[in-house]
Backbone as ProteinMPNN parsed JSONL, in Angstrom:
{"seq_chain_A": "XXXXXXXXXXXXXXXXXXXXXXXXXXXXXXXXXXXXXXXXXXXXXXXXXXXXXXXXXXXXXXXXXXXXXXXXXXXXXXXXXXXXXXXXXXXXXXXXXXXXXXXXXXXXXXXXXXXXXXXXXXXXXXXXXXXXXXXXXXXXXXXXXXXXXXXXXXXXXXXXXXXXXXXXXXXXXXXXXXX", "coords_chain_A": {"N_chain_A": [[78.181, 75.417, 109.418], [80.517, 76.319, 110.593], [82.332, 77.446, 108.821], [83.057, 80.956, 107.872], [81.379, 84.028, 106.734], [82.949, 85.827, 106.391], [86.371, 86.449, 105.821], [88.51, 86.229, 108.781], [89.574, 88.319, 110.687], [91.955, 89.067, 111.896], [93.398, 87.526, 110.492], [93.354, 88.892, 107.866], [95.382, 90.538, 105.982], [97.149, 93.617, 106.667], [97.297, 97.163, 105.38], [100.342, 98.402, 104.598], [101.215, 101.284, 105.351], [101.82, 103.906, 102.475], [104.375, 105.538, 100.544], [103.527, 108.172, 100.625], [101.7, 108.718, 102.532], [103.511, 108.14, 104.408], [105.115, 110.524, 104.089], [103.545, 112.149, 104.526], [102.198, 111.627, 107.128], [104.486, 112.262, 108.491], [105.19, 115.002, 108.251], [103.148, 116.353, 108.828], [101.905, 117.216, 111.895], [100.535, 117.108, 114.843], [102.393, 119.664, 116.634], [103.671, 120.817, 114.37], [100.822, 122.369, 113.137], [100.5, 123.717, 115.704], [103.0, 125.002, 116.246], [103.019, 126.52, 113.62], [100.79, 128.538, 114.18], [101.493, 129.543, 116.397], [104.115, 130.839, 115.613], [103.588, 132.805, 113.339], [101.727, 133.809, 115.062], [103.19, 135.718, 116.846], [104.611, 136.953, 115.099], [102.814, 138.116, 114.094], [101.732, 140.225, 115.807], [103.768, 141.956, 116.299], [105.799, 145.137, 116.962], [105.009, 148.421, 114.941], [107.213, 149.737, 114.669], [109.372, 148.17, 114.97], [112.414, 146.012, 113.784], [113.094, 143.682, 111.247], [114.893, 142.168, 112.371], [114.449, 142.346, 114.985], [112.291, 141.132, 115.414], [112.402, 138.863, 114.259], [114.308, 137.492, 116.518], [113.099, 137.424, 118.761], [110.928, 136.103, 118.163], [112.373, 133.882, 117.266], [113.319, 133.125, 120.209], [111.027, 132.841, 121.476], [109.867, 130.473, 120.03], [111.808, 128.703, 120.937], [111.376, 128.539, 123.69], [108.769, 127.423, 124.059], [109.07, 124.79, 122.326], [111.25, 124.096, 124.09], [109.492, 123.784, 126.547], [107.571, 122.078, 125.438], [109.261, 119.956, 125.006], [109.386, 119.656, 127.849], [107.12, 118.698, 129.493], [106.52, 116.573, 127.475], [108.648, 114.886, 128.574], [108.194, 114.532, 130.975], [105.478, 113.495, 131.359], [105.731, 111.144, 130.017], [107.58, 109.931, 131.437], [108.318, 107.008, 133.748], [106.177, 104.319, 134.563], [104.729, 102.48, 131.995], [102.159, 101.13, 130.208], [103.113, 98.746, 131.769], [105.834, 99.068, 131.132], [108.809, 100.055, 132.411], [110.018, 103.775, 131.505], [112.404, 105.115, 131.629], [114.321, 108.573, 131.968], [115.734, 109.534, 130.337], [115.26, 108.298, 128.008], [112.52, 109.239, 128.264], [113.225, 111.688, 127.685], [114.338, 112.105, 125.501], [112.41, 111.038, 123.343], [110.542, 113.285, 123.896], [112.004, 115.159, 122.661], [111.946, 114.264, 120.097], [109.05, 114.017, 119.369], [108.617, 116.635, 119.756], [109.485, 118.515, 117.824], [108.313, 119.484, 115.458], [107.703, 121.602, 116.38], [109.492, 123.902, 116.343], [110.495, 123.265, 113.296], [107.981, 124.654, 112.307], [108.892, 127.43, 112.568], [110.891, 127.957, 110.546], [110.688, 128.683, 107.828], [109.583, 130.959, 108.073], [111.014, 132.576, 109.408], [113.523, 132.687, 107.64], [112.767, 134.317, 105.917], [112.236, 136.826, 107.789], [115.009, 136.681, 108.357], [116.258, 137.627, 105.78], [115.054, 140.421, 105.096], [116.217, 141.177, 107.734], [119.06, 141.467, 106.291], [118.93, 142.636, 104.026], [118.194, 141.824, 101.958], [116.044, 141.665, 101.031], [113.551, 143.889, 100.936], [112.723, 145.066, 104.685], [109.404, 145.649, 105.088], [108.398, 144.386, 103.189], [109.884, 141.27, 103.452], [108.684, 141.031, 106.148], [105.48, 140.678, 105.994], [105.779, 138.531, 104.087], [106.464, 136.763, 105.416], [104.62, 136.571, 107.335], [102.455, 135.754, 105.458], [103.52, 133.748, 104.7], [102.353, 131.808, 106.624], [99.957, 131.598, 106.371], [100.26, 129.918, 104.474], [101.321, 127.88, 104.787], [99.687, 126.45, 106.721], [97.594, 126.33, 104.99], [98.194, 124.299, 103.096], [98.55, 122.239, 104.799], [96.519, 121.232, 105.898], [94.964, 120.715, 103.333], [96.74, 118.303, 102.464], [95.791, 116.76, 104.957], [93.009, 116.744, 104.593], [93.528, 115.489, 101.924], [94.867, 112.781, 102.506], [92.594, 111.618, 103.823], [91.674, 110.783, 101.099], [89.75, 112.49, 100.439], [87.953, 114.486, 97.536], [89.157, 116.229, 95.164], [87.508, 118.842, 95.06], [87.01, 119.064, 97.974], [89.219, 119.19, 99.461], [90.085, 121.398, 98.529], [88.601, 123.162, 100.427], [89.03, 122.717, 102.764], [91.861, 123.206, 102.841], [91.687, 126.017, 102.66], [90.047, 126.607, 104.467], [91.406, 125.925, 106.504], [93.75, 127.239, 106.009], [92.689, 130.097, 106.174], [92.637, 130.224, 109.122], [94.804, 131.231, 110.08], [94.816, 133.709, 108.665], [92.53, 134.492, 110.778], [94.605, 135.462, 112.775], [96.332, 137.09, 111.352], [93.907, 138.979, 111.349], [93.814, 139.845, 114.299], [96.148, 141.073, 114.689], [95.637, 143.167, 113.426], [93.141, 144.318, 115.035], [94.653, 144.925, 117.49], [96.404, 146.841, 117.052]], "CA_chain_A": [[78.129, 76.63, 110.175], [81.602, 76.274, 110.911], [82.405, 78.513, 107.545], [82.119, 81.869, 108.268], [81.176, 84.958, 105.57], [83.909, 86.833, 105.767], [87.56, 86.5, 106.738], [89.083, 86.612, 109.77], [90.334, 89.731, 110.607], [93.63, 88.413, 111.97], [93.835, 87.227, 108.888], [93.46, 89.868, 106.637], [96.907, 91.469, 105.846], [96.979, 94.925, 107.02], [98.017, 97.54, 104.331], [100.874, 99.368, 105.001], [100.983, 103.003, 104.517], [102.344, 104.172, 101.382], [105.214, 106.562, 100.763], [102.931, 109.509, 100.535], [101.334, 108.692, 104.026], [104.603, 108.4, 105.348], [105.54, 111.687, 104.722], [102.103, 112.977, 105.565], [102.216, 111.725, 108.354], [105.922, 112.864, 109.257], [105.113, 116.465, 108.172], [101.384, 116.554, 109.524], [101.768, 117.034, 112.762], [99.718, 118.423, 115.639], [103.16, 120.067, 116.7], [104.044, 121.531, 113.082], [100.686, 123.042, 112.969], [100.72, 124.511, 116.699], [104.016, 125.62, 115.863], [102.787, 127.346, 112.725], [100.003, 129.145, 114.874], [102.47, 130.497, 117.271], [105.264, 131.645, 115.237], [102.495, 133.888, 112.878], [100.676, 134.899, 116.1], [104.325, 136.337, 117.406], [105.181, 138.107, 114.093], [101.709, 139.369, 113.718], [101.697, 141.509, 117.076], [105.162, 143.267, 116.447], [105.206, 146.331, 116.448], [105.4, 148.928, 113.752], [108.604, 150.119, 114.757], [110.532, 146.591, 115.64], [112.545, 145.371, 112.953], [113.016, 142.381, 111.095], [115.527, 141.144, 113.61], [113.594, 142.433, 116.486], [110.818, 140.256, 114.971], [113.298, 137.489, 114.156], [114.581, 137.238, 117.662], [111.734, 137.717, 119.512], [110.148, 134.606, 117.217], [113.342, 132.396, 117.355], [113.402, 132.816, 121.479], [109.722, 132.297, 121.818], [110.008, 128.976, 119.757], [112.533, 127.667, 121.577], [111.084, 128.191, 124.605], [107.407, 126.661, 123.779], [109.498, 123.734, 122.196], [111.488, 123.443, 125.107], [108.47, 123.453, 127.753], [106.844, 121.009, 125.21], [109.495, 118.66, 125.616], [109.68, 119.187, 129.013], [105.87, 118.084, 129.24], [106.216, 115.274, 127.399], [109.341, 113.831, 129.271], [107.608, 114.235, 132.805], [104.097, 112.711, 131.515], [105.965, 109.709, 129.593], [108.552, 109.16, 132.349], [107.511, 105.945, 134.722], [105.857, 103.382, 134.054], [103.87, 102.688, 130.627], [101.772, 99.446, 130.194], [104.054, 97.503, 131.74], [107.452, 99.254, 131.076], [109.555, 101.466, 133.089], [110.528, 104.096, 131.138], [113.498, 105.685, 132.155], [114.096, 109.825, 132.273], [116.456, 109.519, 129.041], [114.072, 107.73, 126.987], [111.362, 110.021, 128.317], [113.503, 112.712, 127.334], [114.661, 111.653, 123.541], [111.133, 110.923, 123.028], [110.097, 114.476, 124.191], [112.529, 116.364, 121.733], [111.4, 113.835, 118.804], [108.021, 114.16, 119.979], [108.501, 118.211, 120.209], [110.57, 119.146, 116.558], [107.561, 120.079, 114.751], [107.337, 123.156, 116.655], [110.479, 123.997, 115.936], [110.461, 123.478, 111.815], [107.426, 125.564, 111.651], [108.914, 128.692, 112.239], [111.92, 127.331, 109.93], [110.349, 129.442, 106.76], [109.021, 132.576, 108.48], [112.098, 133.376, 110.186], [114.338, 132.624, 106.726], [112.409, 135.668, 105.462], [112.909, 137.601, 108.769], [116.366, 137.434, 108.404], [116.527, 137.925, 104.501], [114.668, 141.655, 105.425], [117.167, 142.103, 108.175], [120.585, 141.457, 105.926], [118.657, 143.895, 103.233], [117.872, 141.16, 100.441], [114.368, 141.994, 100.835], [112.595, 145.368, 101.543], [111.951, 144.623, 105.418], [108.375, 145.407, 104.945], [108.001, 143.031, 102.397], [109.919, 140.347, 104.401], [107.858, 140.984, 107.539], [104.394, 140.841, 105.002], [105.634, 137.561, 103.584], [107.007, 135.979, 107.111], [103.105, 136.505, 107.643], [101.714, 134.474, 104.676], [103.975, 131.821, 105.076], [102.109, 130.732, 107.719], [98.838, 131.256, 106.219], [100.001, 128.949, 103.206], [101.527, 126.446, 105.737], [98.518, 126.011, 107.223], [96.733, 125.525, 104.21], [98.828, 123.118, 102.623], [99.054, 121.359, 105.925], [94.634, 121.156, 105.805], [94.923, 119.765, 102.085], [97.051, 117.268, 102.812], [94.553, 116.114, 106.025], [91.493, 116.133, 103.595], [93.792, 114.601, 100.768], [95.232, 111.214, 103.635], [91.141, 110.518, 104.283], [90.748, 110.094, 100.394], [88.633, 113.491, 100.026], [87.901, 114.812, 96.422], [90.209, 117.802, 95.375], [86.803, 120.172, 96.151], [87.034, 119.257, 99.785], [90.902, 119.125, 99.983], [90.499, 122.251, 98.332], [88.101, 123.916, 100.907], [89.88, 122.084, 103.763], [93.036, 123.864, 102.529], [91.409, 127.573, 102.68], [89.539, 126.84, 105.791], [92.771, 126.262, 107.53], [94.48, 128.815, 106.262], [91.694, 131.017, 107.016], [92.929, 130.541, 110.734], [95.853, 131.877, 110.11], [93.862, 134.85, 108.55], [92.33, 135.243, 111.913], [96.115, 135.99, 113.865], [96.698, 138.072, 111.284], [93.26, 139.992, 111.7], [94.174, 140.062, 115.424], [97.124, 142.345, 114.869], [95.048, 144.6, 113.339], [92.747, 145.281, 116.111], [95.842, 145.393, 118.659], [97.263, 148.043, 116.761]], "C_chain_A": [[79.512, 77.059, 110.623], [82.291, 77.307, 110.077], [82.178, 80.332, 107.758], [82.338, 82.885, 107.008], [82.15, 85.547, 105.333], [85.054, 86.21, 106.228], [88.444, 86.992, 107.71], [89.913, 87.657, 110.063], [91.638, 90.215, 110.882], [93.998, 88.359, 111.059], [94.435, 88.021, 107.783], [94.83, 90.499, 106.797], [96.402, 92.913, 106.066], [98.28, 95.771, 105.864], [99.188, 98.194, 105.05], [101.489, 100.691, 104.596], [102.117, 103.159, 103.745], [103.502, 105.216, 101.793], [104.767, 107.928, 100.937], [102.688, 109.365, 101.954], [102.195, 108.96, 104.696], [105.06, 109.584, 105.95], [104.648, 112.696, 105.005], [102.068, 113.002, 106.594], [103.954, 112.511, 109.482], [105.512, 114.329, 109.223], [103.58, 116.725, 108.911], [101.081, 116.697, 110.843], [101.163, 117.829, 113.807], [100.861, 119.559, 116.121], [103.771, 121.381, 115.735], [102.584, 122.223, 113.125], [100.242, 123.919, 114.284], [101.845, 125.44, 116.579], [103.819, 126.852, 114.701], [102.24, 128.484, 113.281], [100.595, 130.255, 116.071], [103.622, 131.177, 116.667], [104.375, 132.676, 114.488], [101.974, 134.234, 113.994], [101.957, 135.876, 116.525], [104.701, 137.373, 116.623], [103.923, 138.771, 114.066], [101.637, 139.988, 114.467], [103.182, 142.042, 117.18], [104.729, 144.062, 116.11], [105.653, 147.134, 115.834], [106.577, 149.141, 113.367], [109.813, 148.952, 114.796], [110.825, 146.109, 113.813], [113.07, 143.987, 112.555], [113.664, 141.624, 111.832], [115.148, 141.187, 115.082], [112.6, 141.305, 116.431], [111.383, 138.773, 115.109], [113.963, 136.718, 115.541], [113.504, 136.808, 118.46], [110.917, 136.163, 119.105], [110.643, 133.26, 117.931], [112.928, 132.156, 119.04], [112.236, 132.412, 122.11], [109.59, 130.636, 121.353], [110.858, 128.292, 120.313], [112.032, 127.421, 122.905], [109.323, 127.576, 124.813], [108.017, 125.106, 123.707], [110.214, 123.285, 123.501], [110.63, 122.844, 126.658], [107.358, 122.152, 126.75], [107.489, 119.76, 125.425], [109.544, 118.137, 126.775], [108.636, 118.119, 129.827], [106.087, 116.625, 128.564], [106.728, 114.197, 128.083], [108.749, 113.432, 130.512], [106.358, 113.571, 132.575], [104.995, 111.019, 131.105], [106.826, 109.182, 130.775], [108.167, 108.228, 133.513], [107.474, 104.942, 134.072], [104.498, 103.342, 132.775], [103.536, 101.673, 130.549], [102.871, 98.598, 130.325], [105.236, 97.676, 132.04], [107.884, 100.347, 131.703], [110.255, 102.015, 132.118], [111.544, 105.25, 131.664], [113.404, 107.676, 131.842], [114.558, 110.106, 130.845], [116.095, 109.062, 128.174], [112.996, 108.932, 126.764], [111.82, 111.596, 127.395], [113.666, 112.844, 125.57], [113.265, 111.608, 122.878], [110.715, 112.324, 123.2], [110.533, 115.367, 123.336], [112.193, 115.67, 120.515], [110.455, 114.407, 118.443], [107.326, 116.11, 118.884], [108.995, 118.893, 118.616], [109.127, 119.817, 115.973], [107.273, 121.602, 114.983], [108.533, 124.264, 116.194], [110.611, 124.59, 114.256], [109.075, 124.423, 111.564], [107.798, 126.894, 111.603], [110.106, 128.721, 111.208], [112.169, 129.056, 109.025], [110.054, 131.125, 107.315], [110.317, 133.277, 108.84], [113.329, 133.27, 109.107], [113.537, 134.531, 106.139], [112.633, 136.709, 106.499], [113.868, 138.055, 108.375], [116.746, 137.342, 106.435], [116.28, 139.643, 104.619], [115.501, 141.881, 106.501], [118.606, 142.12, 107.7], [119.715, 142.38, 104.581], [118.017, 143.039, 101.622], [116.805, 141.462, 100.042], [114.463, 143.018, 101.558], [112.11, 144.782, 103.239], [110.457, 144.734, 105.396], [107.688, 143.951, 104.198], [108.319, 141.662, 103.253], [108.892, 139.627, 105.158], [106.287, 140.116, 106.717], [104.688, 139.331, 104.093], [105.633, 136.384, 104.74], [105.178, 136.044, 107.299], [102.299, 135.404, 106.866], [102.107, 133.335, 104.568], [102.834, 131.032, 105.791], [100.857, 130.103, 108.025], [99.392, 130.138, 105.046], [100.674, 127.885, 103.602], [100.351, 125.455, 105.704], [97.417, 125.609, 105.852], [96.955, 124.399, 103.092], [98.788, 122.057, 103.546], [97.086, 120.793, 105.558], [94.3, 120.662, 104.427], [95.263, 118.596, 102.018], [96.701, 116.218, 103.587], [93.556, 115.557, 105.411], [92.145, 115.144, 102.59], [93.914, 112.796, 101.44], [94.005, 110.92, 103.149], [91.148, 110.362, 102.402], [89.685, 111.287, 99.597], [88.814, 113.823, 98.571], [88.451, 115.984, 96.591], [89.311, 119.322, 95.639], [87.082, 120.093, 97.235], [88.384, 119.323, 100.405], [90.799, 120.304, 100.139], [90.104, 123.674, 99.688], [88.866, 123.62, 102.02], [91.135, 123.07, 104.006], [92.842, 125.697, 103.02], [90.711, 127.622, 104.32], [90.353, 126.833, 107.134], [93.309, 127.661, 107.691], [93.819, 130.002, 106.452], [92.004, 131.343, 108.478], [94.119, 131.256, 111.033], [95.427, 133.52, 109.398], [93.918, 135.734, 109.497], [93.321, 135.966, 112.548], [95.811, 137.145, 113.452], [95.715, 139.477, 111.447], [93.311, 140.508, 113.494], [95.093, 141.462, 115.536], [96.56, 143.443, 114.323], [94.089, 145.234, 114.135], [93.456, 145.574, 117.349], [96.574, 146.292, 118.354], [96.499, 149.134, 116.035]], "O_chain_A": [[79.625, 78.213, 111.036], [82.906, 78.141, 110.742], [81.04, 80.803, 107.767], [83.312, 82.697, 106.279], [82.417, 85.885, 104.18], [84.866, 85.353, 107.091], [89.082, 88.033, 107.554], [91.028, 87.734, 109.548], [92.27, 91.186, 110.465], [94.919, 89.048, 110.619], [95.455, 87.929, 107.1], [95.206, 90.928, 107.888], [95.307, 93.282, 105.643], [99.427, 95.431, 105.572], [98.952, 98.551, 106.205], [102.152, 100.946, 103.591], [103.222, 102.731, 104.077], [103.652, 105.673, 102.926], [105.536, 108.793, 101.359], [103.513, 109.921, 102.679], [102.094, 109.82, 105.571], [105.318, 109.911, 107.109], [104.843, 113.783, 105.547], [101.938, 114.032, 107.256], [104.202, 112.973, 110.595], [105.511, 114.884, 110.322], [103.432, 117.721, 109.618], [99.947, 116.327, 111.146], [101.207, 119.059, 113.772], [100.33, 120.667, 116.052], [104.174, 122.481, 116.111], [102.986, 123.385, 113.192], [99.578, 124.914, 113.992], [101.654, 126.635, 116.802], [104.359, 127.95, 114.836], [102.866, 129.529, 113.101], [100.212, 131.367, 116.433], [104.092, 132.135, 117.281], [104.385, 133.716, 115.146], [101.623, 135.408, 113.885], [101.599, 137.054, 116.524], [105.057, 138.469, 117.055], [103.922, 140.001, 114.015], [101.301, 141.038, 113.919], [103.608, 142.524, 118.229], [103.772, 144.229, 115.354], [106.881, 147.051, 115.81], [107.074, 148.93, 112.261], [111.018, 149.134, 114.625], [109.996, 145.928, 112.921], [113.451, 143.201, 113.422], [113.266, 140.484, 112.075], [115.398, 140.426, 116.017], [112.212, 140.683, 117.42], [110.98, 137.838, 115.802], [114.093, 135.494, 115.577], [113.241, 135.621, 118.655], [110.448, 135.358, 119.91], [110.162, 132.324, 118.57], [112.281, 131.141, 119.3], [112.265, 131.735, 123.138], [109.284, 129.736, 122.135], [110.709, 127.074, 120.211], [112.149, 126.291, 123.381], [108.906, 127.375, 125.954], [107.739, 124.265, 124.562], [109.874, 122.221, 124.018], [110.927, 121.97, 127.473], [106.522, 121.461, 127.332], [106.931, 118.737, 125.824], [109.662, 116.951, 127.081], [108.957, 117.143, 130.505], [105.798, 115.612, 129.201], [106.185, 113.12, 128.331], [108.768, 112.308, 131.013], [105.957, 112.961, 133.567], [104.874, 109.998, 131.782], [106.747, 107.985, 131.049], [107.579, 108.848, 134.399], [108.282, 104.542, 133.233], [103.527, 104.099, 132.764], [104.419, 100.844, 130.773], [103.452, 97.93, 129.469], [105.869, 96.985, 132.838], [107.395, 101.468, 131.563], [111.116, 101.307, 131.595], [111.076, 106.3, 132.103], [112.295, 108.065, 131.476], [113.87, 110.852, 130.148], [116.695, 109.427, 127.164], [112.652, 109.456, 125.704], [111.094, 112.334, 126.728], [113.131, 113.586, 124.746], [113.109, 112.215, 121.819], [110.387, 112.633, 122.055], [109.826, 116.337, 123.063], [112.088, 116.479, 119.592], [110.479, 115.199, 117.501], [106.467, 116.504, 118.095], [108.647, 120.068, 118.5], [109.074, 121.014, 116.257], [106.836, 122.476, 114.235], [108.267, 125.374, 115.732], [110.758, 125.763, 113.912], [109.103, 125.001, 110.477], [107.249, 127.633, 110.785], [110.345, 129.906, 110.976], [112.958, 129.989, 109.174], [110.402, 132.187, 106.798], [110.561, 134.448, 108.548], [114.347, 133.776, 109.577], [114.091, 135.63, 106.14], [113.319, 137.639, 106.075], [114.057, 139.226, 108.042], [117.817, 136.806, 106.15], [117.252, 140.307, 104.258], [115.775, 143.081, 106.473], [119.44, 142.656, 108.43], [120.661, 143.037, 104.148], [117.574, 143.541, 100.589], [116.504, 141.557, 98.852], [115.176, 143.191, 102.547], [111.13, 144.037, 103.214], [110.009, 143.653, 105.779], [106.934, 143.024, 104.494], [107.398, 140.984, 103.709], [108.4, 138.501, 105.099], [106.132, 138.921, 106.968], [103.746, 138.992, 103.377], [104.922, 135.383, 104.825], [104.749, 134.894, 107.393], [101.679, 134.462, 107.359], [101.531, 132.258, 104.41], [102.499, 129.872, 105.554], [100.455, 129.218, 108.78], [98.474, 129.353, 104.809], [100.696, 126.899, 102.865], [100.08, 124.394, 105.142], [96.602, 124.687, 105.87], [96.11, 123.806, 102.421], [98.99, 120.922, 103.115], [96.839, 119.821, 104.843], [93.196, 120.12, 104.365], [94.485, 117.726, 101.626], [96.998, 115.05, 103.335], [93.169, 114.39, 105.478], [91.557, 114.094, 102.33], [93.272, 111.839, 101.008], [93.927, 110.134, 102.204], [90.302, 109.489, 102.204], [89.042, 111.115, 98.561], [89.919, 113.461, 98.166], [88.423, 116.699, 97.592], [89.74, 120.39, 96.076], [87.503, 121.135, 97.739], [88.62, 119.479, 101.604], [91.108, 120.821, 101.213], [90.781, 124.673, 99.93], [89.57, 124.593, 102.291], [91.387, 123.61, 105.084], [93.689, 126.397, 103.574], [90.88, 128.526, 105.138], [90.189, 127.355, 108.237], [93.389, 128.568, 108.52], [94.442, 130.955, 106.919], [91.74, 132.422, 109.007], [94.367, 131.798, 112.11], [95.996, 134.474, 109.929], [94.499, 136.812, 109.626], [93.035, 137.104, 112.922], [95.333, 138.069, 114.109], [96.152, 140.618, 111.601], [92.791, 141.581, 113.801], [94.889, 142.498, 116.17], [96.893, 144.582, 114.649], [93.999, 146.462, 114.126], [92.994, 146.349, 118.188], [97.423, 146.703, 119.145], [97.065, 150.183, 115.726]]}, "name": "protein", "num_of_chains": 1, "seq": "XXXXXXXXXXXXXXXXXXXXXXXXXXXXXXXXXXXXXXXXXXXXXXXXXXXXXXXXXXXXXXXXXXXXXXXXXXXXXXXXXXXXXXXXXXXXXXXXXXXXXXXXXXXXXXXXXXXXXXXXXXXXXXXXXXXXXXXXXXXXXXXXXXXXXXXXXXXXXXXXXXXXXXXXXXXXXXXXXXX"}
């Protein structure tokens, strides 16, 4: 009786995540797609008249200041004590802008097209009109990659993928009943 059926679970070697996971998980983040969600909600309510650097500004200064109140949030919840360990204000803080980047790199892409439509490379309309789908095809790359991690079959990645970016859809049907 001493024998038991399976092996100890201590035991068992634990896998460790692959190179793909890795950077799934580096790019996957609740951050990157909050970030996505807010830089498309910002460009989709400009208005008709504002151009691409009105848009582009307006974007950049909003993301910095989300990112900066997210790190500020994280430093003041992590700062203290943590099972056990005092963590200091400068820890709390480094951790808070690590933490916080994702919000940051999502508007990376939207706002490269911004300012491509305000130096003339692109038609600002067009720009503006792509700065928009970016953020639906973020988001649904970001929702493929979620279903793909668990393992899902490339139907459910695939729907996964559209049902995201579907939300990004919504913003943009937003700006059309605000205007």
């Amino acid at each position: 009786m001493s024998e038991s059926l399976g092996a100890d679970p201590v035991e068992q070697p634990v896998e460790s995540p692959s190179r793909w996971q890795r950077i799934r998980h580096a790019l996957v983040t609740p951050e990157l797609i909050y970030g996505t969600i807010i830089s498309s909600a910002v460009i989709a309510v400009a208005e008709d008249d504002d151009t691409d650097l009105d848009v582009f500004v307006v974007t950049f200064v909003t993301m910095l200041v989300f990112w900066a109140a997210h790190v500020f949030a994280v430093a003041v919840a992590n700062h203290g004590k943590r099972d056990g360990r005092v963590i200091g204000i400068g820890e709390a803080f480094r951790g808070g802008v690590h933490h916080s980047v994702g919000l940051l790199y999502a508007s990376i892409i939207p706002l490269l097209f911004l300012v491509l439509g305000s130096i003339g490379v692109l038609d600002e309309d067009t720009a503006y009109l792509v700065a928009l789908v970016v953020g639906m095809v973020v988001l649904g790359i970001l929702g493929w990659l979620a279903f793909a991690d668990r393992g899902s079959p490339w139907p459910v990645r695939l729907l996964g993928g559209i049902g995201t970016a579907l939300f990004g859809l919504v913003i943009v049907a937003f700006k059309a009943l605000l205007h």
